[in-house]
Coordinates of C-alpha atoms in Angstrom, one line a residue:
M1 CA 0.0 0.0 0.0
L2 CA 2.8 2.4 0.9
S3 CA 5.1 1.7 -2.1
N4 CA 8.9 2.0 -2.2
D5 CA 8.3 3.6 -5.6
D6 CA 6.7 6.6 -3.9
H7 CA 9.2 9.5 -3.6
R8 CA 7.9 10.1 -0.1
E9 CA 8.7 6.6 1.2
S10 CA 12.2 7.6 2.4
D11 CA 10.6 10.4 4.4
R12 CA 8.2 7.9 6.1
L13 CA 11.0 5.5 6.9
E14 CA 13.3 8.2 8.2
S15 CA 10.4 9.5 10.5
I16 CA 10.0 6.0 11.9
Q17 CA 13.6 5.7 12.6
R18 CA 13.9 9.2 14.1
N19 CA 11.0 8.6 16.5
V20 CA 11.1 4.9 17.4
D21 CA 14.8 3.8 17.2
A22 CA 15.6 4.9 20.8
F23 CA 12.8 2.8 22.1
T24 CA 13.8 -0.2 19.9
T25 CA 17.5 -0.1 20.8
G26 CA 16.5 0.3 24.5
V27 CA 14.6 -2.9 24.3
L28 CA 17.4 -4.7 22.6
D29 CA 19.9 -3.3 25.1
G30 CA 18.0 -5.1 27.8
L31 CA 18.8 -8.5 26.2
P32 CA 22.0 -10.4 26.8
I33 CA 23.3 -9.8 23.3
E34 CA 26.7 -11.4 22.6
A35 CA 29.3 -10.1 20.1
F36 CA 29.2 -13.4 18.2
W37 CA 25.5 -13.6 17.7
D38 CA 23.9 -14.2 14.3
C39 CA 20.9 -11.8 13.8
L40 CA 18.0 -11.6 11.4
E41 CA 16.3 -8.3 10.7
L42 CA 13.0 -8.8 9.0
G43 CA 11.4 -6.0 7.0
A44 CA 14.7 -4.0 7.4
G45 CA 13.3 -0.7 5.8
A46 CA 16.0 2.0 5.8
G47 CA 18.3 -0.2 7.9
S48 CA 18.9 1.6 11.2
I49 CA 18.3 -1.4 13.4
A50 CA 20.3 -3.7 11.2
Y51 CA 23.2 -1.3 11.3
W52 CA 22.9 -1.1 15.1
L53 CA 22.9 -4.9 15.5
A54 CA 26.0 -5.2 13.1
G55 CA 27.8 -2.9 15.5
R56 CA 26.7 -4.8 18.6
C57 CA 27.6 -8.2 17.1
P58 CA 30.9 -7.6 15.3
D59 CA 32.0 -11.2 15.5
G60 CA 28.6 -12.5 14.3
R61 CA 26.5 -11.5 11.2
V62 CA 23.3 -9.6 10.6
V63 CA 21.0 -10.6 7.7
A64 CA 18.8 -7.7 6.7
V65 CA 15.8 -8.8 4.7
D66 CA 13.2 -6.7 2.8
L67 CA 10.9 -7.0 -0.2
D68 CA 12.8 -3.9 -1.7
T69 CA 16.3 -3.2 -0.4
R70 CA 16.9 0.1 -2.3
H71 CA 17.1 1.9 1.1
L72 CA 19.7 -0.4 2.6
D73 CA 23.4 0.1 2.3
A74 CA 25.5 -3.1 2.3
G75 CA 28.6 -1.1 2.8
R76 CA 27.7 0.1 6.3
A77 CA 29.3 -3.0 7.9
T78 CA 31.4 -6.0 6.8
N79 CA 29.2 -8.4 8.8
L80 CA 26.0 -7.2 7.2
E81 CA 24.2 -9.2 4.5
I82 CA 21.4 -7.6 2.5
Q83 CA 18.8 -10.0 1.2
E84 CA 15.9 -9.0 -1.1
A85 CA 13.1 -11.6 -0.3
D86 CA 9.6 -12.1 0.6
I87 CA 9.7 -13.6 4.1
T88 CA 6.3 -15.4 3.6
R89 CA 8.0 -17.4 0.9
E90 CA 11.6 -17.5 2.4
D91 CA 12.7 -20.2 4.8
Y92 CA 15.8 -20.6 6.9
A93 CA 17.3 -23.6 8.5
P94 CA 16.0 -24.3 12.0
G95 CA 18.3 -22.8 14.7
S96 CA 20.0 -20.3 12.3
F97 CA 19.8 -17.1 14.4
D98 CA 20.4 -16.0 18.0
L99 CA 18.3 -12.9 17.6
I100 CA 15.4 -12.1 15.2
H101 CA 13.8 -8.6 15.1
A102 CA 11.0 -7.1 13.1
R103 CA 9.2 -3.7 13.4
Y104 CA 5.9 -2.9 11.9
L105 CA 5.8 -6.0 9.7
F106 CA 3.6 -8.8 11.0
C107 CA 0.5 -6.8 11.2
H108 CA 0.5 -6.5 7.4
L109 CA 1.0 -10.2 6.7
P110 CA -2.2 -12.2 5.8
E111 CA -1.1 -15.3 7.8
R112 CA 0.7 -13.5 10.6
D113 CA 0.0 -16.1 13.3
E114 CA 1.3 -18.9 11.1
M115 CA 4.4 -16.8 10.3
I116 CA 5.2 -16.5 14.1
A117 CA 5.3 -20.3 14.3
R118 CA 7.7 -20.4 11.3
V119 CA 10.0 -17.6 12.6
T120 CA 10.4 -19.2 16.1
R121 CA 11.8 -22.3 14.5
W122 CA 14.6 -20.1 13.0
L123 CA 15.8 -19.3 16.5
S124 CA 18.8 -21.2 17.9
P125 CA 18.2 -22.6 21.5
G126 CA 18.3 -19.7 23.8
G127 CA 17.7 -17.2 21.0
W128 CA 15.4 -14.2 21.3
L129 CA 12.5 -13.1 19.1
I130 CA 11.6 -9.3 19.3
L131 CA 8.7 -8.1 17.5
E132 CA 7.3 -4.4 17.4
E133 CA 3.9 -3.6 16.1
P134 CA 1.4 -0.7 16.3
Y135 CA -1.7 -0.7 18.5
H136 CA -3.9 2.0 17.1
L137 CA -6.3 3.7 19.5
P138 CA -9.9 4.2 18.3
A139 CA -10.1 7.2 16.1
I140 CA -13.2 8.4 17.8
T141 CA -11.3 9.0 21.1
S142 CA -9.1 11.7 19.6
P143 CA -10.0 15.1 21.1
F144 CA -9.8 16.7 17.6
P145 CA -12.7 16.1 15.3
T146 CA -10.5 16.6 12.1
I147 CA -8.1 14.0 13.4
Q148 CA -11.0 11.7 14.2
R149 CA -11.9 11.8 10.5
I150 CA -8.3 11.4 9.3
L151 CA -7.4 8.5 11.5
D152 CA -10.7 6.7 10.9
A153 CA -9.9 6.9 7.1
Y154 CA -6.3 5.9 7.7
Q155 CA -7.3 2.9 9.8
H156 CA -10.0 1.9 7.3
M157 CA -7.5 2.0 4.4
Y158 CA -5.0 -0.3 6.2
H159 CA -7.8 -2.7 7.2
Q160 CA -8.9 -2.8 3.5
H161 CA -5.4 -3.8 2.6
G162 CA -5.4 -6.6 5.1
A163 CA -3.6 -5.1 8.0
D164 CA -4.7 -5.5 11.6
L165 CA -3.7 -2.6 13.7
T166 CA -4.7 -4.1 17.0
W167 CA -3.2 -7.6 16.4
V168 CA -0.3 -7.0 18.7
R169 CA -2.5 -7.2 21.8
G170 CA -2.5 -11.0 21.4
L171 CA 1.2 -11.3 20.6
P172 CA 2.5 -12.1 24.1
A173 CA 0.1 -15.0 24.4
L174 CA 1.0 -16.1 20.8
L175 CA 4.7 -16.2 21.6
A176 CA 3.9 -18.2 24.7
R177 CA 1.8 -20.7 22.7
N178 CA 4.8 -21.2 20.4
S179 CA 6.8 -22.4 23.4
L180 CA 8.9 -19.1 23.9
T181 CA 9.7 -18.3 27.5
E182 CA 10.6 -15.2 29.4
V183 CA 7.9 -13.4 27.4
A184 CA 7.8 -9.6 28.2
F185 CA 6.6 -6.4 26.6
A186 CA 6.8 -2.6 26.7
G187 CA 5.0 0.3 25.0
N188 CA 6.0 3.5 23.4
P189 CA 3.3 6.1 22.7
G190 CA 3.5 7.7 19.3
C191 CA 3.2 11.5 19.0
M192 CA 1.0 13.4 16.5
G193 CA 1.7 17.1 16.7
G194 CA 3.9 18.6 19.4
L195 CA 5.7 20.6 16.6
S196 CA 9.1 18.9 16.0
K197 CA 8.0 15.8 17.9
D198 CA 5.4 14.9 15.3
R199 CA 6.0 11.7 13.3
W200 CA 2.6 11.6 11.5
L201 CA 3.0 14.2 8.8
P202 CA 5.0 11.8 6.4
L203 CA 2.6 9.0 7.0
I204 CA -0.5 11.1 6.3
T205 CA 1.1 12.8 3.4
Q206 CA 1.9 9.6 1.7
A207 CA -1.5 8.1 2.3
A208 CA -3.4 11.3 1.4
P209 CA -3.8 10.7 -2.4
A210 CA -5.5 7.3 -1.8
L211 CA -7.7 8.6 1.1
L212 CA -8.8 11.5 -1.1
A213 CA -9.4 9.2 -4.1
D214 CA -11.6 6.9 -2.1
G215 CA -13.5 9.9 -0.7
L216 CA -12.5 9.0 2.9
I217 CA -11.2 12.6 3.7
T218 CA -11.4 16.0 2.0
E219 CA -8.8 18.6 1.0
A220 CA -10.4 20.7 3.9
D221 CA -9.4 18.0 6.3
L222 CA -5.8 18.0 5.1
E223 CA -5.7 21.8 5.3
E224 CA -7.0 21.7 8.9
F225 CA -4.4 19.0 9.7
A226 CA -1.6 21.2 8.3
T227 CA -2.9 24.1 10.5
L228 CA -3.0 22.0 13.6
L229 CA 0.6 20.9 13.1
K230 CA 1.7 24.6 13.4
D231 CA -0.2 24.9 16.8
P232 CA 2.0 24.1 19.8
A233 CA -1.1 23.1 21.7
F234 CA -1.9 20.4 19.2
I235 CA -0.7 17.0 20.7
D236 CA -2.4 13.7 20.2
I237 CA -1.6 10.0 20.7
P238 CA -2.8 8.0 17.7
Q239 CA -1.1 4.7 18.5
I240 CA 1.2 2.9 20.8
T241 CA 4.2 0.8 19.5
I242 CA 4.2 -2.3 21.6
S243 CA 7.5 -4.4 21.7
V244 CA 7.0 -8.0 22.6
W245 CA 9.9 -10.5 23.1
G246 CA 10.5 -14.0 24.1
R247 CA 13.3 -16.7 24.2
R248 CA 13.4 -20.1 22.7
P249 CA 14.2 -22.5 25.6
V250 CA 17.8 -23.9 25.9
E251 CA 17.7 -27.6 25.1
R252 CA 18.8 -29.7 28.0
T253 CA 20.6 -32.9 27.4
T254 CA 20.0 -35.8 29.7
T255 CA 22.6 -38.4 30.6
S256 CA 22.0 -41.9 31.6
T257 CA 23.8 -43.6 34.5

């Protein structure tokens, strides 16, 4: 839906990195990452987390996978591998990776629950799976009528394209059902407005032509949105990014006496 061919896609990806990377790396920093780990970054986007992992695991490797890798730079690290692939068709050998991370990916996949089961098999014993997905708050709860209309249209468009923007609520239980242990989670509210803190202008700008074409919003709505963004009193919370992680149990060997 949000094509890499769109010239505004780099703005959207950079906005995500600028506003969410500190939260993501904070979660990753809380895990016992070792320098020799092999890592898999699914839906790598513009690559910031893949680059970060490559720096944290200099004696291992990082495989950064995306449907379109034009925004990724293989020269950023010698232990970085760029792979252009559809992860719903790709498969890796069981136990290939010590850490697997994805952000804003699984909510878009049609068979997302089944993909979780596949991905957990790619973990080595003791390996960690970290998934970050959006939880959109109901559009009607925004205190700004214009934003109610825009968010309702935005969420409707994503739903029509098969995305589930509240799926993450069930993710901790889903990881546990797939035999991961030490399951935990954290949240990071996303900011709309707040002047320089805003991260939604690139998202709405890119989605606007489709929203207008489908009659879901009007030019007047977009003009009001632009006016609101200039107001320091305009601050809203459209969604919460929820990070969920769990660990594949270490296989214990038994000895006979």
